[in-house]
Structure formats: structure tokens, C-alpha cells
PDB file of C-alpha atoms in Angstrom:
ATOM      1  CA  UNK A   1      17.977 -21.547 -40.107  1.00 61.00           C
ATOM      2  CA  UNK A   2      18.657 -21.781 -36.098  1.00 63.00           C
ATOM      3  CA  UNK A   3      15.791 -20.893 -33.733  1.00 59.00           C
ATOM      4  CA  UNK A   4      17.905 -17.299 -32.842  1.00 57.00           C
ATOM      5  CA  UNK A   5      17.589 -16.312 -36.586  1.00 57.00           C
ATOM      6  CA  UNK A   6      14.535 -16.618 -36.413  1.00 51.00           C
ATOM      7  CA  UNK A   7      13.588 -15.196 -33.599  1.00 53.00           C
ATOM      8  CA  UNK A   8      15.667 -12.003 -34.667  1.00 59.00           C
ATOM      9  CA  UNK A   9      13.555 -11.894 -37.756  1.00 56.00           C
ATOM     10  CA  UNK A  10      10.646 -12.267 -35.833  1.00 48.00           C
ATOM     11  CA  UNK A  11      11.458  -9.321 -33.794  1.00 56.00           C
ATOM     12  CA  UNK A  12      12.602  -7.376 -36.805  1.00 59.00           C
ATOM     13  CA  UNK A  13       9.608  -7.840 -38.340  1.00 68.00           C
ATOM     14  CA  UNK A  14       7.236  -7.145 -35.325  1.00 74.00           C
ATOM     15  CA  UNK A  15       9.627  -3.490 -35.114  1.00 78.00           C
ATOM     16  CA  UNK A  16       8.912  -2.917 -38.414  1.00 78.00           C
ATOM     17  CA  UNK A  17       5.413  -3.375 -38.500  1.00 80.00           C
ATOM     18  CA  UNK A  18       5.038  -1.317 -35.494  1.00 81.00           C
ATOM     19  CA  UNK A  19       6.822   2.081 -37.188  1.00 73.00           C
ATOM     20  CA  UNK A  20       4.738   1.390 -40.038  1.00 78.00           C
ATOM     21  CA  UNK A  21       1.391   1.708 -38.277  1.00 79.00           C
ATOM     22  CA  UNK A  22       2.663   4.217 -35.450  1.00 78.00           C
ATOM     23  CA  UNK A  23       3.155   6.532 -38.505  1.00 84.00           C
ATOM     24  CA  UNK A  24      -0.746   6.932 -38.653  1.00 77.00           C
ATOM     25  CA  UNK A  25      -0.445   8.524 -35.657  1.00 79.00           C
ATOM     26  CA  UNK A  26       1.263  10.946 -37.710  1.00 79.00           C
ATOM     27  CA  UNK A  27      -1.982  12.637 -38.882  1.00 79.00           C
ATOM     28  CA  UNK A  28      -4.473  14.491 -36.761  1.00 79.00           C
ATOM     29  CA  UNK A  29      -7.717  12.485 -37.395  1.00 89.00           C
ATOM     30  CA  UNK A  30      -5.616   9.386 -37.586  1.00 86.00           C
ATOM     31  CA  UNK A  31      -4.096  10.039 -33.994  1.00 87.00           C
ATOM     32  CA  UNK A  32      -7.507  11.526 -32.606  1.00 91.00           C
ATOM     33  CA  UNK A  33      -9.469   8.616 -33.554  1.00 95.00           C
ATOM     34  CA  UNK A  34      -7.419   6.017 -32.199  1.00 93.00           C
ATOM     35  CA  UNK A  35      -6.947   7.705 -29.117  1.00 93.00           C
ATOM     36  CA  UNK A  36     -10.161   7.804 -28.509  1.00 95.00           C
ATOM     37  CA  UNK A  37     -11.035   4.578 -28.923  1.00 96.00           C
ATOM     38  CA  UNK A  38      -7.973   3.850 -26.753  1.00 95.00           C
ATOM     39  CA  UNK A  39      -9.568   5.776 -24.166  1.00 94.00           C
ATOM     40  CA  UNK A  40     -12.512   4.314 -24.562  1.00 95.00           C
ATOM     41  CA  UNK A  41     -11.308   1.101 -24.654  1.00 94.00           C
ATOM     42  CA  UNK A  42      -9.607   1.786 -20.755  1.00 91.00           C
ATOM     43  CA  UNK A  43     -13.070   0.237 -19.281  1.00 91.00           C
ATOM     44  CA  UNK A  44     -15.132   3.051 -19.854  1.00 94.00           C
ATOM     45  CA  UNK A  45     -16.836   1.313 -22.904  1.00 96.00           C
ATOM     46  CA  UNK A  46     -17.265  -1.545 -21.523  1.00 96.00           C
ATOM     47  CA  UNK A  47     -18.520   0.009 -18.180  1.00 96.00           C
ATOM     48  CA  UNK A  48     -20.956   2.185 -19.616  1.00 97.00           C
ATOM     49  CA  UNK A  49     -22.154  -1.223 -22.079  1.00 97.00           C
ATOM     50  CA  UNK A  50     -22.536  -3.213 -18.675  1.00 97.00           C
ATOM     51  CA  UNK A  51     -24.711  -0.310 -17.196  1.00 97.00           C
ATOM     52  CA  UNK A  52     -26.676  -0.141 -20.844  1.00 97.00           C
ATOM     53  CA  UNK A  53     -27.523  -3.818 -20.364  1.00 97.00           C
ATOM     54  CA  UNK A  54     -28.731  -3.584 -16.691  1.00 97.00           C
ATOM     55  CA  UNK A  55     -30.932  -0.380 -17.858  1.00 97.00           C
ATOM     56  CA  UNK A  56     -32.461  -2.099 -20.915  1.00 96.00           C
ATOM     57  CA  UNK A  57     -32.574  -5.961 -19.996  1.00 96.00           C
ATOM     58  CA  UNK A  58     -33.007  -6.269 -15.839  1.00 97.00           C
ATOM     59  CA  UNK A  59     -32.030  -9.136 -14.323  1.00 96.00           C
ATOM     60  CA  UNK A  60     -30.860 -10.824 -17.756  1.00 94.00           C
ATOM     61  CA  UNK A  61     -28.871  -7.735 -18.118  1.00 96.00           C
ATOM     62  CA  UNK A  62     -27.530  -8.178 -14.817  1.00 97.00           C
ATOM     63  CA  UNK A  63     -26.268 -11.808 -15.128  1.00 95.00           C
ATOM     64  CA  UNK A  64     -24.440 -10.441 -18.141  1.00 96.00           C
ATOM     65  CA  UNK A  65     -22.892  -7.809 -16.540  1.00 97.00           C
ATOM     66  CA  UNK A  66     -21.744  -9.758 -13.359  1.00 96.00           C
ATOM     67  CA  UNK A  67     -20.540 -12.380 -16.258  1.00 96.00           C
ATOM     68  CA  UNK A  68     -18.394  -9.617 -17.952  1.00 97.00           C
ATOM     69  CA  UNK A  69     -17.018  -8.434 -14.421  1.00 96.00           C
ATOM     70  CA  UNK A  70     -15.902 -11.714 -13.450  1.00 96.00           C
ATOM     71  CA  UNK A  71     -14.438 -12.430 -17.109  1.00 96.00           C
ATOM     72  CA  UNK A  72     -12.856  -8.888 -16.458  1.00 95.00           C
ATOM     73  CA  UNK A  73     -11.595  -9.541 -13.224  1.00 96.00           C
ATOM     74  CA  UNK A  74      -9.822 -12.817 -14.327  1.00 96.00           C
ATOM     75  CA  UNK A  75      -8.397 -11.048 -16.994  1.00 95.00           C
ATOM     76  CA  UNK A  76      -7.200  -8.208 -15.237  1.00 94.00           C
ATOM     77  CA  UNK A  77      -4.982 -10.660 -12.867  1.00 95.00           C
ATOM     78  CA  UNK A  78      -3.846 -12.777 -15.618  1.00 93.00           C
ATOM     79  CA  UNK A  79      -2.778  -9.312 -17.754  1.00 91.00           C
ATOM     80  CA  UNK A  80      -0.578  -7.892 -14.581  1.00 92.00           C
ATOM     81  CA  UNK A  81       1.087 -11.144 -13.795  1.00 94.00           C
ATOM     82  CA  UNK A  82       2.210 -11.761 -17.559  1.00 93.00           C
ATOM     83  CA  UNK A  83       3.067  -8.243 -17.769  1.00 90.00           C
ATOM     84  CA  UNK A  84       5.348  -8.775 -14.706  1.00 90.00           C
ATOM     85  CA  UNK A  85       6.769 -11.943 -15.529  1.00 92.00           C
ATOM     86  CA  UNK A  86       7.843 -11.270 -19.538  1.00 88.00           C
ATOM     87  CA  UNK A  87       8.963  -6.811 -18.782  1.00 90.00           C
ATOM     88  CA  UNK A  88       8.790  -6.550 -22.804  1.00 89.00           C
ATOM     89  CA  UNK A  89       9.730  -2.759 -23.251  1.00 89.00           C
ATOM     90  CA  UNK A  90       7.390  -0.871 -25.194  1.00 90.00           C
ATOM     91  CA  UNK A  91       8.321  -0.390 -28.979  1.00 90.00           C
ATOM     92  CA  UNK A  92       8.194   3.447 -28.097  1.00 88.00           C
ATOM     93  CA  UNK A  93      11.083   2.426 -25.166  1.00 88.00           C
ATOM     94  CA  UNK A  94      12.813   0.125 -27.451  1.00 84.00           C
ATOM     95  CA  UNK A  95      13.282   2.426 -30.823  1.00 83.00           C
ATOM     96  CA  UNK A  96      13.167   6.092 -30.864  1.00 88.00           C
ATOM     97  CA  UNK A  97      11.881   6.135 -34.798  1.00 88.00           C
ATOM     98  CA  UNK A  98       8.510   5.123 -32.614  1.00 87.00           C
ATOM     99  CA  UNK A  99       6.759   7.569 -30.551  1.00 85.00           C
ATOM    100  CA  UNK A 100       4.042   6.909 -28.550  1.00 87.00           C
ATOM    101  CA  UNK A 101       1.176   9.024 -28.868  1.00 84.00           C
ATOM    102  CA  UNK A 102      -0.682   8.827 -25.595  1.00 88.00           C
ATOM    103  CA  UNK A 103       0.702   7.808 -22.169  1.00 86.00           C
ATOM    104  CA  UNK A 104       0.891   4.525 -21.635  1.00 88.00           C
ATOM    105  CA  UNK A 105      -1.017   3.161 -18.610  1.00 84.00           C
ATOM    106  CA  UNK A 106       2.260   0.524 -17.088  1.00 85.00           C
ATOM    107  CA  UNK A 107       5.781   0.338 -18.343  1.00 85.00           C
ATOM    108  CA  UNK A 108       5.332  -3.041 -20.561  1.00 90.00           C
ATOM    109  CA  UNK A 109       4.334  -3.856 -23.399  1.00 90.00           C
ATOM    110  CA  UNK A 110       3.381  -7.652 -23.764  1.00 90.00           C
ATOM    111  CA  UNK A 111       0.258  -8.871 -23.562  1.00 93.00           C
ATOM    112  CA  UNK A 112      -2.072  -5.693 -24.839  1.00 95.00           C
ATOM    113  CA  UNK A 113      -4.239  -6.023 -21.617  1.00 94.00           C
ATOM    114  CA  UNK A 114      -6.271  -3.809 -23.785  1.00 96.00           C
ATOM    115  CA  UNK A 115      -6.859  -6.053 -26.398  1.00 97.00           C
ATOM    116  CA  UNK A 116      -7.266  -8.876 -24.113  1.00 97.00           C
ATOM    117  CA  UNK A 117      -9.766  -7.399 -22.017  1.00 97.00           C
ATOM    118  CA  UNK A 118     -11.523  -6.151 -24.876  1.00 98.00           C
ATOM    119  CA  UNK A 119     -11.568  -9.689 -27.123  1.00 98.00           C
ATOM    120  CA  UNK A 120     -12.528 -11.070 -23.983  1.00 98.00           C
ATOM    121  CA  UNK A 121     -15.182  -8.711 -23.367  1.00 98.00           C
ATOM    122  CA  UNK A 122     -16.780  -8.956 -26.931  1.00 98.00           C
ATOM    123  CA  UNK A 123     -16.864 -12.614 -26.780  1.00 97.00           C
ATOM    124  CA  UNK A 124     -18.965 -12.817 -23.459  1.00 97.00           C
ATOM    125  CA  UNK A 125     -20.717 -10.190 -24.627  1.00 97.00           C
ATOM    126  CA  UNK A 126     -22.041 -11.370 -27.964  1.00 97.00           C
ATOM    127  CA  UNK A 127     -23.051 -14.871 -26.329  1.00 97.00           C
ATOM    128  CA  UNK A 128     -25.315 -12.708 -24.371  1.00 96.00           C
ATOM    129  CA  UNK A 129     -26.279 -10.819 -26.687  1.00 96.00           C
ATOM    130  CA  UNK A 130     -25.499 -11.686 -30.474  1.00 96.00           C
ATOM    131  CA  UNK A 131     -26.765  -8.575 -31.649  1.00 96.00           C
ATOM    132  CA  UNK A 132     -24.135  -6.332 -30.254  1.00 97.00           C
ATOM    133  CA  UNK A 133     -21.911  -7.988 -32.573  1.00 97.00           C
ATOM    134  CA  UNK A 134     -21.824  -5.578 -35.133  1.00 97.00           C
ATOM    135  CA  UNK A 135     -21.125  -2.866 -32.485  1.00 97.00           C
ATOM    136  CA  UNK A 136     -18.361  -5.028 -30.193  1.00 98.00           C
ATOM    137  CA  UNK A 137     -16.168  -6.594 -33.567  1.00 98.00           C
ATOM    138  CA  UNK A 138     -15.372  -3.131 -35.199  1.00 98.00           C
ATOM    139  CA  UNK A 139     -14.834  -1.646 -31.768  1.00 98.00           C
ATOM    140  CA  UNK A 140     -12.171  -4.375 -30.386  1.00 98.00           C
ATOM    141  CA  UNK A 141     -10.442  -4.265 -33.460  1.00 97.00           C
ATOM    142  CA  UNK A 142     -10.011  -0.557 -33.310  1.00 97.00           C
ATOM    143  CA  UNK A 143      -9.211  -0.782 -29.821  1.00 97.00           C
ATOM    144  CA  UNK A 144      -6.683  -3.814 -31.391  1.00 97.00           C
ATOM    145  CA  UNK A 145      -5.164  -1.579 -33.622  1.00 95.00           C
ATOM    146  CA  UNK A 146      -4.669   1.803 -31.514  1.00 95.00           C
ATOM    147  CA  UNK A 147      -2.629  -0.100 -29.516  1.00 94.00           C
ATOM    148  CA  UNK A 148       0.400  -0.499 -32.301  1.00 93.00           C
ATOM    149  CA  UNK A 149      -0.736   3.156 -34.245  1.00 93.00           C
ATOM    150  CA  UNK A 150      -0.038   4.568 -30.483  1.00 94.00           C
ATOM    151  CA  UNK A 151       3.431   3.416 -30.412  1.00 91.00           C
ATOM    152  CA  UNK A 152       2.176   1.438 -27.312  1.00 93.00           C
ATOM    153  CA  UNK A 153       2.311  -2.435 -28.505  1.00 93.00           C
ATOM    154  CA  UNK A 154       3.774  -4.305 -30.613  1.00 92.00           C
ATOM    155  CA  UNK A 155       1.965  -6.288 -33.112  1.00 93.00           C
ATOM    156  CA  UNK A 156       2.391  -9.591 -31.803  1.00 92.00           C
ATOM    157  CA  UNK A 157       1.940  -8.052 -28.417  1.00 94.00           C
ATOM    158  CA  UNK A 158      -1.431  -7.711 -29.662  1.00 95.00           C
ATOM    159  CA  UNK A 159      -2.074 -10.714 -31.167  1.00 95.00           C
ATOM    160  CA  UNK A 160      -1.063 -12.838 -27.823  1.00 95.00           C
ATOM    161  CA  UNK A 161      -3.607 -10.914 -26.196  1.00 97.00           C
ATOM    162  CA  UNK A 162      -6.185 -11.587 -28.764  1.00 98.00           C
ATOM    163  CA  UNK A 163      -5.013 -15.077 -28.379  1.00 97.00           C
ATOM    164  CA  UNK A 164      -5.057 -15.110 -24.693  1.00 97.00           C
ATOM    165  CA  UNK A 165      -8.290 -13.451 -25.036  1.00 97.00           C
ATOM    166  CA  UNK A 166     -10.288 -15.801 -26.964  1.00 97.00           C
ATOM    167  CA  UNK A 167      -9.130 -18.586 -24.647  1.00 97.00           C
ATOM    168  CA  UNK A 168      -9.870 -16.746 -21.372  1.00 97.00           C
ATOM    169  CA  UNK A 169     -13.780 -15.965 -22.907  1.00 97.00           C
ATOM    170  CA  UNK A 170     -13.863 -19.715 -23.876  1.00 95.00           C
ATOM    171  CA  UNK A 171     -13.112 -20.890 -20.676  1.00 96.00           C
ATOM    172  CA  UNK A 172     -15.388 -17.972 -19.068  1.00 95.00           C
ATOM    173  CA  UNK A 173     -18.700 -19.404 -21.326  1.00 95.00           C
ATOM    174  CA  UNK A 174     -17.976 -22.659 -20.542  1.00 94.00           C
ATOM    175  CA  UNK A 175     -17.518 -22.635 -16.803  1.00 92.00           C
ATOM    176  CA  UNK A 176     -20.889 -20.555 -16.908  1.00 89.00           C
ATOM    177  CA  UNK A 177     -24.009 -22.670 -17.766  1.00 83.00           C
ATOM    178  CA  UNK A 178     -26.552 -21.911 -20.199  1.00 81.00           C
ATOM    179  CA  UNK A 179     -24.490 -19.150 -22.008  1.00 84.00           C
ATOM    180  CA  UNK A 180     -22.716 -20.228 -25.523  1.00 81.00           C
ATOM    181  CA  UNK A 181     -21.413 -18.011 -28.692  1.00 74.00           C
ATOM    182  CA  UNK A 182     -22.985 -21.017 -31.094  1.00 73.00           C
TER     183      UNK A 182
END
């Protein structure tokens, strides 16, 4: 099998899974949920969790939060320049069986810069503070998976961000001292 077979099964596939999970969106509670978390997942979570952490843990809670920002500002950049440079349409744009449920925040679709930021986010977030864990994993994967039920990503859209996400916190824990996941 040549590389363009493939890469047109790839691409069939990644459709396919995306009308599968955008028909969620299809029910009410479905559709509410995940557009909520969506919403949530736009910074106001993680804003309101950097705030929380100042409030409850002072100047530890501070270093955190300036630790997030910076992880958040890196990401940011990196998000709008891949955006820019790849212009994937959004599965919405590129099949009309898709429909996307919310407005979409930009006009591409790869990487998820809400997955990213919010993989990213978790990461740096539980190597402050392992105990948020069980708050931070269920939350980025619902903001994960809101992204392709809202017609908005693609899976592997999703997947490079969660990818590029990982990496990014990696990098971001060990350029700052005294701060590991392990």
C-alpha cells in the first residue's frame, strides 16, 4: 500500500470517527454538557483554578499560577502559528453530515488549542499539586472530547494537541526547577 492510500484511509477514518461522535451532540444533555465544558475549557477553568490556588496556597499558589501562565502563554503562540501554517478546515467545513454545535473560536481545525492548552495545563498543574488530579484528568478529557462531539475537531486533531501538549508541559517542568510530575 503507497503512502497516499494510506493517508486517504487515514483521513477517512478520522471523518468517520468525527460524525460518529458529533452525533452525541444530537441529544440535549449530550450537547449541553459538552458545551459547557467547552466553555469552560476557553480559559475560564483554568483562570478561575489559578485564582483558587493564589486564594488557598499564597505565594506557593502564586509560583503555580505564574508557572501555568507562562506554560499558557507558550502554548497559546505555538497553537496560532500551527493553526496558521497547516489551515486544516474544520470537519463541520469539510462535510455537511457534521454540524458543529457551538461557534467555533478561529476558522481551523488542527491542533485542538483546546486540548493542548488544557493537557498542558493539567500536567503543570498536577506537579504542583498532585491532588487536583482527580479533578484536572476527567476535566481535560471532557474538554478532549467536546471538541470532536462539537463538530469542531477532528479526532486526530485532538490527539496532536494532546501530543503537542504533553511535550510542551514536559519541557515547561523541566526548564522550571524544583517542580516534577514523579
Amino acid at each position: 500500500m503507497n503512502r497516499h492510500t494510506l493517508q486517504k484511509r487515514f483521513a477517512a477514518g478520522d471523518s468517520g470517527w468525527s460524525l460518529r461522535a458529533n452525533r452525541w451532540g444530537e441529544r440535549g444533555r449530550s450537547r449541553s454538557y459538552f458545551a459547557a465544558v467547552s466553555r469552560l475549557g476557553d480559559g475560564v477553568f483554568w483562570y478561575a483554578l489559578m485564582g483558587v490556588l493564589i486564594v488557598v496556597d499564597g505565594l506557593d499558589g502564586l509560583a503555580a499560577s505564574a508557572h501555568l501562565a507562562a506554560t499558557g502563554v507558550i502554548a497559546l503562540t505555538l497553537y496560532k502559528l500551527l493553526k496558521r501554517w497547516t489551515r486544516r478546515p474544520r470537519p463541520f467545513a469539510s462535510d455537511r453530515r457534521i454540524q458543529a454545535w457551538v461557534a467555533p473560536l478561529d476558522e481551523f481545525s488542527f491542533p485542538s488549542g483546546h486540548t493542548l492548552h488544557a493537557v498542558a495545563f493539567s500536567i503543570v498543574g498536577m506537579a504542583h499539586y498532585p491532588m487536583l488530579a482527580w479533578v484536572l484528568v476527567p476535566f481535560t478529557a471532557s474538554v478532549a472530547a467536546s471538541r470532536v462531539v462539537l463538530g469542531l475537531h477532528y479526532p486526530s486533531d485532538v490527539l496532536a494537541a494532546t501530543v503537542i501538549g504533553s511535550g510542551l508541559a514536559g519541557v515547561s517542568l523541566w526548564v522550571v526547577p524544583g517542580v516534577t510530575l514523579f
